[in-house]
Coordinates of N, CA and C in Angstrom, one line a residue:
X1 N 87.0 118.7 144.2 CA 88.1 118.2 145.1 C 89.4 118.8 144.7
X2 N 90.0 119.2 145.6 CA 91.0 119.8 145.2 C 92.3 119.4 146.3
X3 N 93.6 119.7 145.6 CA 94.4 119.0 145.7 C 95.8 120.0 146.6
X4 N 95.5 120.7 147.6 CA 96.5 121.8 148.4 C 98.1 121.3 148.1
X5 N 98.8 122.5 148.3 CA 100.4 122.4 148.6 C 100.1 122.4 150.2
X6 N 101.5 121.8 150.2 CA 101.9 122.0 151.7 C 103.3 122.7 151.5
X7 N 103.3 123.8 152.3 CA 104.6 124.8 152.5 C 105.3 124.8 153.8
X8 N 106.0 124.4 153.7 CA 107.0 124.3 155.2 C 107.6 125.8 155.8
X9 N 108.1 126.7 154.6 CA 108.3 128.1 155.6 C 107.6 129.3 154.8
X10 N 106.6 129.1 155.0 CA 105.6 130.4 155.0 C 105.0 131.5 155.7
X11 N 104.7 132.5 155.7 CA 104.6 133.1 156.3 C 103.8 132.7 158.3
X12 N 104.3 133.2 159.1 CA 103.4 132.4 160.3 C 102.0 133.1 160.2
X13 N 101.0 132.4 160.2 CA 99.5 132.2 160.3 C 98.6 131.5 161.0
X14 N 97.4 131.5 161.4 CA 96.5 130.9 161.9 C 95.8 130.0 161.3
X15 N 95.4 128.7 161.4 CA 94.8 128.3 160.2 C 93.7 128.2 160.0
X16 N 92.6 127.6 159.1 CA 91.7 127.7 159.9 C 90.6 127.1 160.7
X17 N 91.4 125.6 160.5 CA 90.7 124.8 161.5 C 90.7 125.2 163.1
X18 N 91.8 126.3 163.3 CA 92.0 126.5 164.9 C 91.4 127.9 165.2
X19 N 91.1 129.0 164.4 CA 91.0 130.0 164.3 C 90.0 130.6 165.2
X20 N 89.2 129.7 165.9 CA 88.3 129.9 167.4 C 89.0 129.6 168.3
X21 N 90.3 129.1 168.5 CA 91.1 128.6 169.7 C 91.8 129.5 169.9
X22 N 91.6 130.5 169.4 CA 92.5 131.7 169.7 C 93.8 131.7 170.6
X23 N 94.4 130.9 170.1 CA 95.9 130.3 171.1 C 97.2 130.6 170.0
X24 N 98.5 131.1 171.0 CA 99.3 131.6 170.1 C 100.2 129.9 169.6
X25 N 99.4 128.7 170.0 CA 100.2 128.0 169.7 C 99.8 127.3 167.9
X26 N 98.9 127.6 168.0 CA 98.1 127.5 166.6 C 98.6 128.2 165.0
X27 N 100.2 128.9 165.7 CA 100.7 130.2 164.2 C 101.4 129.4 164.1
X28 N 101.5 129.2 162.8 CA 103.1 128.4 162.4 C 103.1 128.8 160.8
X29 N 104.2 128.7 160.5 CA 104.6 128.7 159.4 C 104.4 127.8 158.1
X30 N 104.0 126.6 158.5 CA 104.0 125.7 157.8 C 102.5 125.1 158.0
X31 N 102.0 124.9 156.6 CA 100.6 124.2 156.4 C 99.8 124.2 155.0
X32 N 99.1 123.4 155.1 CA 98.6 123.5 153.5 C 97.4 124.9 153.3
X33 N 97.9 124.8 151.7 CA 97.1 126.2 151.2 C 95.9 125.6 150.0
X34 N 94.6 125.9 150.4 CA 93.6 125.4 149.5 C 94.3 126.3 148.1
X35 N 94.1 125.4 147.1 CA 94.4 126.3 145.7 C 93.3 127.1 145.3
X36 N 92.5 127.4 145.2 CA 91.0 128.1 145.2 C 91.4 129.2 145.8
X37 N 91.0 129.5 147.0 CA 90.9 130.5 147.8 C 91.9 130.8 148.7
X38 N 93.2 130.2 149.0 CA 94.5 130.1 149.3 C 94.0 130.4 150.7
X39 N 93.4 129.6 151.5 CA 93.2 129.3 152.9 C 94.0 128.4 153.7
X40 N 94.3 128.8 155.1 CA 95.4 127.9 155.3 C 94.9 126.5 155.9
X41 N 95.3 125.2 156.2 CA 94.7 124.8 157.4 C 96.6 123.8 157.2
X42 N 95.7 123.2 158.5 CA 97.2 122.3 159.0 C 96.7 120.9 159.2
X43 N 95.7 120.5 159.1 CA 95.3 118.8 158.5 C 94.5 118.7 157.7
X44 N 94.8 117.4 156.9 CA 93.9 117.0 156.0 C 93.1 115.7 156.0
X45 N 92.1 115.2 155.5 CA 91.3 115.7 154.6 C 90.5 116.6 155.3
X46 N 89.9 117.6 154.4 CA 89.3 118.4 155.3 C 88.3 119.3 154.4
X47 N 87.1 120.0 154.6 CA 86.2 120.5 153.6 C 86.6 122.2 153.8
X48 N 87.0 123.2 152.7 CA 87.5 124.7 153.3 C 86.2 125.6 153.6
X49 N 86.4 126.1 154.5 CA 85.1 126.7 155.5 C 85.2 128.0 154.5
X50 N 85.9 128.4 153.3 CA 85.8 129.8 152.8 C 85.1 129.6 151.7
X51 N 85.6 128.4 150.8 CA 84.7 128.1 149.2 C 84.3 127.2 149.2
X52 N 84.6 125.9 150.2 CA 84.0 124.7 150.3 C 84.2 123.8 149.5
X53 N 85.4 123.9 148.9 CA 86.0 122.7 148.0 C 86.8 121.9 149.2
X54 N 86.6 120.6 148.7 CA 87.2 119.5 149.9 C 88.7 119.2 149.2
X55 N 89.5 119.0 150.4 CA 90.8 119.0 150.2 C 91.1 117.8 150.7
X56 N 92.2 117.2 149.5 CA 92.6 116.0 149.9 C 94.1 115.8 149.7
X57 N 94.9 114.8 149.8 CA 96.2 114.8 149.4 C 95.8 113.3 148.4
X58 N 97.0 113.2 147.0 CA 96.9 112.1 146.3 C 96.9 110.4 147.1
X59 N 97.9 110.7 147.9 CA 97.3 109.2 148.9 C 96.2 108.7 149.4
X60 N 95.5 110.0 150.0 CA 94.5 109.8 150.8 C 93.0 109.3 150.0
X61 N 93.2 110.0 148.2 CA 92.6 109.7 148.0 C 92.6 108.2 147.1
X62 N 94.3 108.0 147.0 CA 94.3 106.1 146.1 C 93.9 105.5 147.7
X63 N 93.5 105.5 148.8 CA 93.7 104.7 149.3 C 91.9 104.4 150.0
X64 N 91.1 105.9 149.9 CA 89.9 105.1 149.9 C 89.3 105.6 148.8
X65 N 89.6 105.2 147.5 CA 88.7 105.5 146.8 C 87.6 103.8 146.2
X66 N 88.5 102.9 146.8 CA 87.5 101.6 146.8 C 86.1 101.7 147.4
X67 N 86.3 102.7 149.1 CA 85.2 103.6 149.6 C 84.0 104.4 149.0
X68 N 84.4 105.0 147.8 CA 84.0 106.2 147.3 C 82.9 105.6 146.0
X69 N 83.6 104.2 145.8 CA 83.0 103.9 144.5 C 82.9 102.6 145.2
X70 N 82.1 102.1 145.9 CA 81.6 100.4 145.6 C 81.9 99.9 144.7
X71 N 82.0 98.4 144.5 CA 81.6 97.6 143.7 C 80.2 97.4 143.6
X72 N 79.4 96.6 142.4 CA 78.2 96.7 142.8 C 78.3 95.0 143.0
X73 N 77.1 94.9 143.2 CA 76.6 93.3 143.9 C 76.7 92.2 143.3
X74 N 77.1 91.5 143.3 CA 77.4 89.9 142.6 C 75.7 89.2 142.4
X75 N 75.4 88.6 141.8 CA 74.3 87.9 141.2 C 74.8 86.4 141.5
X76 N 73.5 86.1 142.5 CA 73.6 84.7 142.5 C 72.9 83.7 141.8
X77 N 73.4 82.9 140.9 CA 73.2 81.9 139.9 C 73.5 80.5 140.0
X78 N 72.4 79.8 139.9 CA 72.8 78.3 139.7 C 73.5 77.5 139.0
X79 N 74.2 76.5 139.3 CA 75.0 76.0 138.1 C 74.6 74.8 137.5
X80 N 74.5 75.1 136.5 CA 73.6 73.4 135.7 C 74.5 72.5 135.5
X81 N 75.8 72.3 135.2 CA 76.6 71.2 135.3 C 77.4 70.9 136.9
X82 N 77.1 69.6 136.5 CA 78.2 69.3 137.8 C 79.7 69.7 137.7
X83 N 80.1 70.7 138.9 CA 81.5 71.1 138.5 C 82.4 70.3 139.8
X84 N 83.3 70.0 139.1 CA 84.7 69.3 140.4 C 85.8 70.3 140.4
X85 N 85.9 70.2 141.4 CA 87.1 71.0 141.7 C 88.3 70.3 141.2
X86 N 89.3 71.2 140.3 CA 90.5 70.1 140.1 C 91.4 70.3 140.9
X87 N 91.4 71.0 142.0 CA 93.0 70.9 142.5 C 92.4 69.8 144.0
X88 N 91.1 69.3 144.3 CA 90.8 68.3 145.2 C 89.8 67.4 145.3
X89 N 89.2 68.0 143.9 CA 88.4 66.7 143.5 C 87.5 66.8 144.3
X90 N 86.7 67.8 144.9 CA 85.2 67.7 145.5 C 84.5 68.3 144.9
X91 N 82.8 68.0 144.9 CA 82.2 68.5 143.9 C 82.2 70.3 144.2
X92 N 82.0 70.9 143.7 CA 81.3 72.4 144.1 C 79.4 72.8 144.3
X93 N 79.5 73.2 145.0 CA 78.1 73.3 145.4 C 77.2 73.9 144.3
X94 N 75.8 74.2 144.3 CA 75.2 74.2 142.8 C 75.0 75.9 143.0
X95 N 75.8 76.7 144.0 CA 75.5 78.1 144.1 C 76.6 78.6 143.2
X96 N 76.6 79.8 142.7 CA 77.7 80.3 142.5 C 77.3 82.1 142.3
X97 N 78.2 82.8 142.1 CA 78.3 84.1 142.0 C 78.7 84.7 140.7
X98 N 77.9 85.5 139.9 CA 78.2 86.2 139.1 C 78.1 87.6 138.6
X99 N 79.4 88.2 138.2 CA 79.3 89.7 137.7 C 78.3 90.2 136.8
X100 N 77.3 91.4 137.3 CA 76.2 92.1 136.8 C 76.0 92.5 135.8
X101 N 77.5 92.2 134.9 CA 77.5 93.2 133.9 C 77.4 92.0 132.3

């Protein structure tokens, strides 16, 4: 996983997500550069079609990496004491949930 710059006035280029669109609207100056193989593209996330390292930006990846890594599954357990709830005083059911570890 790797982690591109984004350059705002760089040389104008094609990048290479568009590079079959063969359209002059697709040159610009500005876009991220894989660090690996210094490929251009203009969105992210995205896998580089040259080395194949996947490119991400640091947000993109704090924000699904809950995605990336599951939790694992809770364990359901019975409860042998009677438990009351203290903030309403009703009993709690005899199911409960516990961490696997």
């Amino acid at each position: 996983m790797g982690f591109p710059q984004h350059v705002m006035n760089g040389p104008p280029a094609v990048c290479l997500c568009h590079l079959s669109d063969r359209s002059a609207d697709y040159i610009t100056s500005s876009g991220y550069f894989c660090p690996q193989c210094n490929s251009k593209y203009c969105e992210l996330p995205v896998e580089c079609k040259v080395c194949g390292l996947t490119l991400v930006l640091a947000p993109h990846l704090a924000r699904s990496h809950h995605h990336l890594f599951p939790l694992t599954s809770y364990e359901e357990t019975q409860l042998t004491d009677m438990i009351v709830c203290s903030g309403c005083q009703v009993q709690v059911e005899r199911k409960a949930y516990k961490c696997p570890s």
